[in-house]
Amino acid sequence: MTEPGAKHHAGYVALVGRPNVGKSTLLNHLVGHKLSITSPRPQTTRHRITGILTRPDAQFIFLDTPGLQTRHSGRLNRALNRAAAEALEGADVAVLVVEALRFGPEDRAVLAQIPHDRPAVLAINKVDVLADKSRLLPFIAEVSALHAFAEVVPLSARTGRHVEELLRAIAAHLPEGPALHAEDELTDRSERFLAAEFLREKLFRLLGEEVPYATAVEIESFEGAGNLRRIAASILVDRPGQKAMVIGKGGEKLKTIATQARQDMERLFGGKVYLEVWVRVRRGWADDGATLRRLGYEQ
Ligand SMILES: Nc1nc2c(ncn2[C@@H]2O[C@H](COP(=O)(O)OP(=O)(O)O)[C@@H](O)[C@H]2O)c(=O)[nH]1
Ligand SMILES: [Mg+2]
């Protein structure tokens, strides 16, 4: 409810934190749609993803970030780390996401990246798995001593517990101003981009070991809108052995990957999707400038 004369707030909110703390899960919960891919494996997110939440009194433009990367090939790593730093530079509010009772050197390194003049909110995630809640207060005290956080909010991105409190805490520090996006706008990312991301998520969730880190997804054609889309995609791998793993025995693995990705697409786009997926060996794709640009990892 907007009170007469109440001020409207709008701005950019960077979600930062070490890999696997739950930034992408939190983004999806904050905006109420699955936009950003998540997996139990670190360094799933490779792109800056924007998710927009419009409320009567505030518009939040969330930036999910890849977080500090180390697992990918050198050139791709550098591009990914640039994305996180750039998101922080342009943000009105920084949200440092950490895991309850875990604060280590990697968290400290991300905290050090937050500019001092930026309001920073500490989001302590995964409190749903906390067995001993009495340990939370000393943890809050310990982390709060390291930085002048504007607010501290313990929450669970998985269950949604206290996510509303986080929104309130952020809104209090957003600049005053009119909405920057139309109220039905959910993201600045195209359906084409999101389709590739959903496929990439399945690679991270369904393939073992190092294989997902050696893959990328390229959309070759994307036609249609409304109730029907036809999408053709390629999964790029580095070596023939990886191609065999993505395809699986009798093509079963690839079938599962494509089916699950298609279901995500249909849910978000709100229509039927015909999806065709190929697996192609492209040696050294992660160190090839032209490929990285085509896939949107480099400008
Ligand atoms: N138990 C629990 N798990 C969570 C929570 N938030 C995220 N996760 C899990 O943590 C893993 C990493 O999440 P993700 O959002 O990909 O982390 P990111 O790398 O920071 O973006 C996934 O397996 C999530 O399901 C939470 O609040 N509680
Ligand atoms: Mg992520």
mmCIF file of C-alpha atoms and ligand atoms in Angstrom:
data_model
loop_
_atom_site.group_PDB
_atom_site.id
_atom_site.type_symbol
_atom_site.label_atom_id
_atom_site.label_comp_id
_atom_site.label_asym_id
_atom_site.label_seq_id
_atom_site.Cartn_x
_atom_site.Cartn_y
_atom_site.Cartn_z
ATOM 1 C CA MET A 1 0.000 0.000 0.000
ATOM 2 C CA THR A 2 1.342 3.412 -0.892
ATOM 3 C CA GLU A 3 0.570 6.165 1.551
ATOM 4 C CA PRO A 4 -0.258 9.503 -0.035
ATOM 5 C CA GLY A 5 2.947 11.512 -0.298
ATOM 6 C CA ALA A 6 5.171 8.499 0.409
ATOM 7 C CA LYS A 7 8.420 8.635 -1.509
ATOM 8 C CA HIS A 8 9.166 6.121 -4.250
ATOM 9 C CA HIS A 9 12.557 4.395 -4.280
ATOM 10 C CA ALA A 10 14.369 2.650 -7.115
ATOM 11 C CA GLY A 11 17.837 1.361 -7.740
ATOM 12 C CA TYR A 12 20.381 -1.338 -8.376
ATOM 13 C CA VAL A 13 21.144 -4.033 -5.828
ATOM 14 C CA ALA A 14 24.225 -6.254 -6.326
ATOM 15 C CA LEU A 15 24.068 -9.722 -4.786
ATOM 16 C CA VAL A 16 27.652 -10.715 -4.068
ATOM 17 C CA GLY A 17 29.272 -13.546 -2.171
ATOM 18 C CA ARG A 18 31.518 -16.528 -2.593
ATOM 19 C CA PRO A 19 30.298 -19.361 -4.838
ATOM 20 C CA ASN A 20 27.507 -21.567 -3.527
ATOM 21 C CA VAL A 21 26.182 -19.358 -0.725
ATOM 22 C CA GLY A 22 22.814 -19.162 -2.506
ATOM 23 C CA LYS A 23 22.877 -15.862 -4.424
ATOM 24 C CA SER A 24 21.004 -17.171 -7.446
ATOM 25 C CA THR A 25 18.451 -19.031 -5.322
ATOM 26 C CA LEU A 26 17.892 -15.775 -3.433
ATOM 27 C CA LEU A 27 17.469 -13.752 -6.626
ATOM 28 C CA ASN A 28 14.798 -16.156 -7.843
ATOM 29 C CA HIS A 29 12.974 -15.929 -4.543
ATOM 30 C CA LEU A 30 13.207 -12.142 -4.434
ATOM 31 C CA VAL A 31 11.648 -11.703 -7.869
ATOM 32 C CA GLY A 32 9.327 -14.714 -7.619
ATOM 33 C CA HIS A 33 10.477 -16.324 -10.882
ATOM 34 C CA LYS A 34 13.219 -18.675 -11.866
ATOM 35 C CA LEU A 35 15.585 -16.434 -13.786
ATOM 36 C CA SER A 36 18.975 -17.403 -12.483
ATOM 37 C CA ILE A 37 20.244 -20.949 -12.634
ATOM 38 C CA THR A 38 21.355 -22.742 -9.469
ATOM 39 C CA SER A 39 23.043 -25.997 -8.598
ATOM 40 C CA PRO A 40 24.797 -27.649 -5.658
ATOM 41 C CA ARG A 41 28.068 -27.113 -7.503
ATOM 42 C CA PRO A 42 30.171 -23.993 -7.089
ATOM 43 C CA GLN A 43 30.539 -21.494 -9.928
ATOM 44 C CA THR A 44 27.389 -22.368 -11.840
ATOM 45 C CA THR A 45 26.584 -18.716 -12.554
ATOM 46 C CA ARG A 46 28.664 -17.225 -15.358
ATOM 47 C CA HIS A 47 26.683 -14.157 -16.295
ATOM 48 C CA ARG A 48 25.414 -11.106 -14.564
ATOM 49 C CA ILE A 49 21.671 -11.724 -14.368
ATOM 50 C CA THR A 50 19.250 -8.906 -13.766
ATOM 51 C CA GLY A 51 15.998 -9.584 -11.954
ATOM 52 C CA ILE A 52 13.479 -6.792 -11.481
ATOM 53 C CA LEU A 53 10.944 -6.584 -8.662
ATOM 54 C CA THR A 54 8.376 -3.815 -8.811
ATOM 55 C CA ARG A 55 6.387 -2.905 -5.715
ATOM 56 C CA PRO A 56 4.108 0.105 -5.263
ATOM 57 C CA ASP A 57 6.716 1.955 -3.193
ATOM 58 C CA ALA A 58 9.969 0.661 -4.668
ATOM 59 C CA GLN A 59 11.576 -0.938 -7.679
ATOM 60 C CA PHE A 60 14.511 -3.251 -7.040
ATOM 61 C CA ILE A 61 16.869 -4.111 -9.873
ATOM 62 C CA PHE A 62 18.851 -7.075 -8.591
ATOM 63 C CA LEU A 63 22.151 -8.092 -10.120
ATOM 64 C CA ASP A 64 23.146 -11.682 -9.526
ATOM 65 C CA THR A 65 26.857 -12.129 -10.055
ATOM 66 C CA PRO A 66 29.123 -15.049 -10.859
ATOM 67 C CA GLY A 67 31.224 -14.539 -7.723
ATOM 68 C CA LEU A 68 34.971 -14.949 -7.700
ATOM 69 C CA GLN A 69 35.883 -17.653 -10.174
ATOM 70 C CA THR A 70 38.776 -20.048 -10.223
ATOM 71 C CA ARG A 71 37.532 -23.198 -11.911
ATOM 72 C CA HIS A 72 37.224 -22.244 -15.531
ATOM 73 C CA SER A 73 39.912 -21.783 -18.096
ATOM 74 C CA GLY A 74 42.014 -18.611 -17.650
ATOM 75 C CA ARG A 75 40.436 -16.250 -20.130
ATOM 76 C CA LEU A 76 36.861 -17.166 -19.171
ATOM 77 C CA ASN A 77 37.743 -16.739 -15.461
ATOM 78 C CA ARG A 78 38.986 -13.217 -16.060
ATOM 79 C CA ALA A 79 35.815 -12.267 -17.932
ATOM 80 C CA LEU A 80 33.664 -13.669 -15.091
ATOM 81 C CA ASN A 81 35.506 -11.840 -12.330
ATOM 82 C CA ARG A 82 35.129 -8.588 -14.236
ATOM 83 C CA ALA A 83 31.353 -9.094 -14.260
ATOM 84 C CA ALA A 84 31.198 -9.242 -10.430
ATOM 85 C CA ALA A 85 33.351 -6.141 -9.958
ATOM 86 C CA GLU A 86 31.313 -4.159 -12.493
ATOM 87 C CA ALA A 87 28.026 -5.073 -10.812
ATOM 88 C CA LEU A 88 29.327 -3.685 -7.510
ATOM 89 C CA GLU A 89 30.534 -0.460 -9.092
ATOM 90 C CA GLY A 90 27.121 0.344 -10.497
ATOM 91 C CA ALA A 91 25.077 -0.772 -7.483
ATOM 92 C CA ASP A 92 23.202 1.517 -5.089
ATOM 93 C CA VAL A 93 23.115 -1.175 -2.420
ATOM 94 C CA ALA A 94 25.397 -4.197 -1.996
ATOM 95 C CA VAL A 95 24.047 -7.377 -0.443
ATOM 96 C CA LEU A 96 26.793 -9.649 0.861
ATOM 97 C CA VAL A 97 25.389 -13.167 0.997
ATOM 98 C CA VAL A 98 27.117 -15.564 3.393
ATOM 99 C CA GLU A 99 26.237 -18.979 4.762
ATOM 100 C CA ALA A 100 25.182 -19.159 8.398
ATOM 101 C CA LEU A 101 28.159 -19.982 10.634
ATOM 102 C CA ARG A 102 30.595 -20.012 7.751
ATOM 103 C CA PHE A 103 32.808 -17.041 7.093
ATOM 104 C CA GLY A 104 36.214 -17.772 5.586
ATOM 105 C CA PRO A 105 38.928 -16.189 3.455
ATOM 106 C CA GLU A 106 36.769 -16.351 0.310
ATOM 107 C CA ASP A 107 33.953 -14.443 2.036
ATOM 108 C CA ARG A 108 36.489 -11.944 3.332
ATOM 109 C CA ALA A 109 37.836 -11.412 -0.205
ATOM 110 C CA VAL A 110 34.357 -10.590 -1.521
ATOM 111 C CA LEU A 111 33.664 -8.264 1.406
ATOM 112 C CA ALA A 112 36.864 -6.381 0.573
ATOM 113 C CA GLN A 113 35.504 -5.688 -2.940
ATOM 114 C CA ILE A 114 32.502 -3.735 -1.615
ATOM 115 C CA PRO A 115 33.164 -0.015 -1.986
ATOM 116 C CA HIS A 116 33.157 1.750 1.403
ATOM 117 C CA ASP A 117 30.735 4.454 0.357
ATOM 118 C CA ARG A 118 28.063 1.860 -0.571
ATOM 119 C CA PRO A 119 25.328 0.810 1.870
ATOM 120 C CA ALA A 120 25.928 -2.901 2.474
ATOM 121 C CA VAL A 121 23.400 -5.376 3.807
ATOM 122 C CA LEU A 122 24.609 -8.648 5.290
ATOM 123 C CA ALA A 123 22.300 -11.542 4.319
ATOM 124 C CA ILE A 124 23.003 -14.655 6.356
ATOM 125 C CA ASN A 125 21.552 -17.468 4.264
ATOM 126 C CA LYS A 126 20.665 -21.129 4.865
ATOM 127 C CA VAL A 127 19.430 -20.641 8.436
ATOM 128 C CA ASP A 128 16.993 -23.503 7.683
ATOM 129 C CA VAL A 129 19.819 -26.009 8.130
ATOM 130 C CA LEU A 130 21.059 -24.449 11.340
ATOM 131 C CA ALA A 131 20.743 -27.053 14.094
ATOM 132 C CA ASP A 132 21.800 -24.807 16.957
ATOM 133 C CA LYS A 133 20.179 -21.381 16.534
ATOM 134 C CA SER A 134 21.973 -20.008 19.602
ATOM 135 C CA ARG A 135 25.175 -19.881 17.581
ATOM 136 C CA LEU A 136 23.720 -17.315 15.199
ATOM 137 C CA LEU A 137 24.114 -14.289 17.480
ATOM 138 C CA PRO A 138 27.871 -14.722 18.057
ATOM 139 C CA PHE A 139 28.270 -15.291 14.305
ATOM 140 C CA ILE A 140 26.402 -12.055 13.528
ATOM 141 C CA ALA A 141 28.629 -10.211 16.004
ATOM 142 C CA GLU A 142 31.783 -11.688 14.492
ATOM 143 C CA VAL A 143 30.935 -10.734 10.887
ATOM 144 C CA SER A 144 29.442 -7.367 11.820
ATOM 145 C CA ALA A 145 32.758 -6.413 13.409
ATOM 146 C CA LEU A 146 34.437 -6.600 10.005
ATOM 147 C CA HIS A 147 32.349 -3.975 8.198
ATOM 148 C CA ALA A 148 29.841 -1.251 8.960
ATOM 149 C CA PHE A 149 26.825 -3.123 7.577
ATOM 150 C CA ALA A 150 23.703 -1.006 7.236
ATOM 151 C CA GLU A 151 21.520 -4.014 8.108
ATOM 152 C CA VAL A 152 21.886 -7.687 8.976
ATOM 153 C CA VAL A 153 19.193 -10.198 7.968
ATOM 154 C CA PRO A 154 19.347 -13.951 8.695
ATOM 155 C CA LEU A 155 17.157 -15.784 6.175
ATOM 156 C CA SER A 156 16.585 -18.821 4.023
ATOM 157 C CA ALA A 157 16.529 -18.364 0.267
ATOM 158 C CA ARG A 158 15.271 -21.926 -0.064
ATOM 159 C CA THR A 159 12.175 -21.621 2.138
ATOM 160 C CA GLY A 160 11.703 -17.876 1.698
ATOM 161 C CA ARG A 161 11.890 -17.259 5.431
ATOM 162 C CA HIS A 162 12.707 -13.586 6.170
ATOM 163 C CA VAL A 163 13.200 -12.740 2.494
ATOM 164 C CA GLU A 164 10.556 -10.040 2.979
ATOM 165 C CA GLU A 165 12.697 -8.542 5.790
ATOM 166 C CA LEU A 166 15.624 -8.423 3.414
ATOM 167 C CA LEU A 167 13.516 -6.467 0.923
ATOM 168 C CA ARG A 168 12.552 -3.999 3.617
ATOM 169 C CA ALA A 169 16.181 -3.591 4.676
ATOM 170 C CA ILE A 170 17.275 -2.957 1.087
ATOM 171 C CA ALA A 171 14.413 -0.564 0.299
ATOM 172 C CA ALA A 172 15.443 1.634 3.213
ATOM 173 C CA HIS A 173 18.749 2.325 1.451
ATOM 174 C CA LEU A 174 17.629 2.657 -2.169
ATOM 175 C CA PRO A 175 17.770 6.164 -3.583
ATOM 176 C CA GLU A 176 14.564 8.092 -4.034
ATOM 177 C CA GLY A 177 13.357 8.210 -7.590
ATOM 178 C CA PRO A 178 10.890 6.933 -10.156
ATOM 179 C CA ALA A 179 10.842 3.357 -11.469
ATOM 180 C CA LEU A 180 13.545 2.669 -14.062
ATOM 181 C CA HIS A 181 11.750 -0.220 -15.788
ATOM 182 C CA ALA A 182 8.160 -0.935 -16.776
ATOM 183 C CA GLU A 183 6.311 -2.686 -13.966
ATOM 184 C CA ASP A 184 5.800 -5.935 -15.908
ATOM 185 C CA GLU A 185 9.476 -6.169 -16.832
ATOM 186 C CA LEU A 186 11.151 -9.108 -15.129
ATOM 187 C CA THR A 187 14.657 -9.056 -16.506
ATOM 188 C CA ASP A 188 16.763 -7.290 -19.074
ATOM 189 C CA ARG A 189 17.822 -10.667 -20.425
ATOM 190 C CA SER A 190 16.303 -12.076 -23.606
ATOM 191 C CA GLU A 191 14.387 -15.351 -23.832
ATOM 192 C CA ARG A 192 17.170 -16.564 -26.075
ATOM 193 C CA PHE A 193 19.718 -15.992 -23.322
ATOM 194 C CA LEU A 194 17.516 -17.570 -20.642
ATOM 195 C CA ALA A 195 16.980 -20.645 -22.824
ATOM 196 C CA ALA A 196 20.746 -21.184 -22.992
ATOM 197 C CA GLU A 197 21.027 -20.713 -19.223
ATOM 198 C CA PHE A 198 18.341 -23.314 -18.458
ATOM 199 C CA LEU A 199 20.224 -25.826 -20.562
ATOM 200 C CA ARG A 200 23.452 -24.941 -18.798
ATOM 201 C CA GLU A 201 21.811 -25.503 -15.424
ATOM 202 C CA LYS A 202 20.920 -29.061 -16.376
ATOM 203 C CA LEU A 203 24.521 -29.720 -17.377
ATOM 204 C CA PHE A 204 25.610 -28.607 -13.892
ATOM 205 C CA ARG A 205 22.906 -30.628 -12.175
ATOM 206 C CA LEU A 206 23.090 -33.817 -14.215
ATOM 207 C CA LEU A 207 26.738 -34.257 -15.153
ATOM 208 C CA GLY A 208 29.483 -35.286 -12.782
ATOM 209 C CA GLU A 209 33.015 -34.163 -12.122
ATOM 210 C CA GLU A 210 34.589 -31.444 -14.211
ATOM 211 C CA VAL A 211 32.416 -31.873 -17.311
ATOM 212 C CA PRO A 212 30.041 -28.918 -16.688
ATOM 213 C CA TYR A 213 32.988 -26.558 -16.342
ATOM 214 C CA ALA A 214 34.131 -27.538 -19.837
ATOM 215 C CA THR A 215 30.751 -26.857 -21.467
ATOM 216 C CA ALA A 216 28.895 -23.900 -22.894
ATOM 217 C CA VAL A 217 25.556 -23.528 -24.642
ATOM 218 C CA GLU A 218 24.935 -21.680 -27.857
ATOM 219 C CA ILE A 219 21.458 -20.985 -29.223
ATOM 220 C CA GLU A 220 21.552 -21.486 -32.975
ATOM 221 C CA SER A 221 18.031 -20.459 -33.769
ATOM 222 C CA PHE A 222 15.105 -19.107 -31.794
ATOM 223 C CA GLU A 223 11.802 -18.588 -33.549
ATOM 224 C CA GLY A 224 8.300 -17.814 -32.443
ATOM 225 C CA ALA A 225 6.707 -16.181 -29.426
ATOM 226 C CA GLY A 226 3.390 -16.290 -27.597
ATOM 227 C CA ASN A 227 2.207 -19.888 -27.403
ATOM 228 C CA LEU A 228 4.897 -21.561 -29.490
ATOM 229 C CA ARG A 229 8.671 -21.332 -29.753
ATOM 230 C CA ARG A 230 11.133 -23.401 -31.786
ATOM 231 C CA ILE A 231 14.622 -23.417 -30.365
ATOM 232 C CA ALA A 232 17.772 -25.131 -31.645
ATOM 233 C CA ALA A 233 20.774 -25.216 -29.328
ATOM 234 C CA SER A 234 24.305 -26.607 -29.280
ATOM 235 C CA ILE A 235 26.138 -27.796 -26.223
ATOM 236 C CA LEU A 236 29.825 -27.073 -26.756
ATOM 237 C CA VAL A 237 32.356 -29.368 -25.125
ATOM 238 C CA ASP A 238 36.119 -29.368 -25.192
ATOM 239 C CA ARG A 239 36.851 -33.032 -25.966
ATOM 240 C CA PRO A 240 35.140 -36.050 -27.593
ATOM 241 C CA GLY A 241 35.055 -37.926 -24.246
ATOM 242 C CA GLN A 242 32.952 -35.130 -22.784
ATOM 243 C CA LYS A 243 30.582 -35.321 -25.726
ATOM 244 C CA ALA A 244 29.988 -38.996 -24.949
ATOM 245 C CA MET A 245 29.226 -38.139 -21.314
ATOM 246 C CA VAL A 246 26.751 -35.414 -22.237
ATOM 247 C CA ILE A 247 24.937 -37.768 -24.622
ATOM 248 C CA GLY A 248 25.008 -40.740 -22.274
ATOM 249 C CA LYS A 249 24.166 -44.359 -22.937
ATOM 250 C CA GLY A 250 21.626 -44.580 -25.748
ATOM 251 C CA GLY A 251 21.238 -40.784 -25.617
ATOM 252 C CA GLU A 252 19.444 -40.978 -22.259
ATOM 253 C CA LYS A 253 21.457 -38.228 -20.539
ATOM 254 C CA LEU A 254 20.962 -35.715 -23.323
ATOM 255 C CA LYS A 255 17.268 -36.538 -23.415
ATOM 256 C CA THR A 256 16.918 -35.784 -19.691
ATOM 257 C CA ILE A 257 18.925 -32.559 -20.032
ATOM 258 C CA ALA A 258 16.764 -31.351 -22.925
ATOM 259 C CA THR A 259 13.458 -32.359 -21.333
ATOM 260 C CA GLN A 260 14.150 -30.621 -18.024
ATOM 261 C CA ALA A 261 15.433 -27.477 -19.761
ATOM 262 C CA ARG A 262 12.372 -27.384 -22.015
ATOM 263 C CA GLN A 263 10.062 -27.604 -18.986
ATOM 264 C CA ASP A 264 11.813 -24.608 -17.373
ATOM 265 C CA MET A 265 11.479 -22.642 -20.616
ATOM 266 C CA GLU A 266 7.784 -23.449 -20.951
ATOM 267 C CA ARG A 267 7.174 -22.379 -17.363
ATOM 268 C CA LEU A 268 8.898 -19.020 -17.710
ATOM 269 C CA PHE A 269 7.874 -18.177 -21.290
ATOM 270 C CA GLY A 270 4.309 -19.410 -20.812
ATOM 271 C CA GLY A 271 3.942 -21.416 -24.025
ATOM 272 C CA LYS A 272 4.970 -24.591 -25.761
ATOM 273 C CA VAL A 273 8.612 -25.087 -26.711
ATOM 274 C CA TYR A 274 10.066 -27.382 -29.368
ATOM 275 C CA LEU A 275 13.689 -27.823 -28.403
ATOM 276 C CA GLU A 276 16.396 -29.458 -30.473
ATOM 277 C CA VAL A 277 19.825 -29.952 -28.881
ATOM 278 C CA TRP A 278 23.145 -30.958 -30.458
ATOM 279 C CA VAL A 279 26.469 -31.660 -28.812
ATOM 280 C CA ARG A 280 29.549 -30.326 -30.592
ATOM 281 C CA VAL A 281 33.242 -30.615 -29.812
ATOM 282 C CA ARG A 282 34.966 -27.193 -29.943
ATOM 283 C CA ARG A 283 38.473 -27.589 -28.616
ATOM 284 C CA GLY A 284 39.676 -24.622 -26.580
ATOM 285 C CA TRP A 285 36.357 -22.723 -26.748
ATOM 286 C CA ALA A 286 36.924 -21.189 -23.285
ATOM 287 C CA ASP A 287 40.146 -19.539 -24.442
ATOM 288 C CA ASP A 288 38.860 -18.395 -27.797
ATOM 289 C CA GLY A 289 37.963 -14.710 -27.910
ATOM 290 C CA ALA A 290 35.517 -14.999 -30.823
ATOM 291 C CA THR A 291 33.596 -17.819 -29.118
ATOM 292 C CA LEU A 292 33.544 -16.009 -25.755
ATOM 293 C CA ARG A 293 32.142 -12.927 -27.447
ATOM 294 C CA ARG A 294 29.519 -14.924 -29.338
ATOM 295 C CA LEU A 295 28.438 -16.572 -26.067
ATOM 296 C CA GLY A 296 28.257 -13.183 -24.334
ATOM 297 C CA TYR A 297 31.086 -13.756 -21.840
ATOM 298 C CA GLU A 298 33.192 -10.986 -23.366
ATOM 299 C CA GLN A 299 32.098 -7.716 -24.918
HETATM 300 N N1 LIG B 1 19.536 -25.455 2.793
HETATM 301 C C1 LIG B 1 19.599 -24.405 1.998
HETATM 302 N N2 LIG B 1 20.220 -24.501 0.808
HETATM 303 C C2 LIG B 1 20.259 -23.414 0.015
HETATM 304 C C3 LIG B 1 19.678 -22.176 0.407
HETATM 305 N N3 LIG B 1 19.900 -21.290 -0.592
HETATM 306 C C4 LIG B 1 20.587 -21.956 -1.558
HETATM 307 N N4 LIG B 1 20.810 -23.232 -1.204
HETATM 308 C C5 LIG B 1 21.502 -24.276 -1.997
HETATM 309 O O1 LIG B 1 22.867 -23.918 -2.152
HETATM 310 C C6 LIG B 1 23.356 -24.368 -3.434
HETATM 311 C C7 LIG B 1 23.971 -23.183 -4.176
HETATM 312 O O2 LIG B 1 22.947 -22.268 -4.492
HETATM 313 P P1 LIG B 1 23.138 -21.173 -5.634
HETATM 314 O O3 LIG B 1 21.955 -20.291 -5.567
HETATM 315 O O4 LIG B 1 23.461 -21.823 -6.948
HETATM 316 O O5 LIG B 1 24.440 -20.418 -5.077
HETATM 317 P P2 LIG B 1 25.318 -19.259 -5.753
HETATM 318 O O6 LIG B 1 26.532 -19.931 -6.300
HETATM 319 O O7 LIG B 1 25.685 -18.342 -4.625
HETATM 320 O O8 LIG B 1 24.487 -18.597 -6.787
HETATM 321 C C8 LIG B 1 22.163 -24.971 -4.168
HETATM 322 O O9 LIG B 1 22.227 -26.363 -4.015
HETATM 323 C C9 LIG B 1 20.974 -24.373 -3.423
HETATM 324 O O10 LIG B 1 19.827 -25.198 -3.486
HETATM 325 C C10 LIG B 1 19.008 -22.108 1.681
HETATM 326 O O11 LIG B 1 18.464 -21.097 2.112
HETATM 327 N N5 LIG B 1 19.008 -23.258 2.422
HETATM 328 MG MG MG B 2 24.806 -18.372 -8.756
#
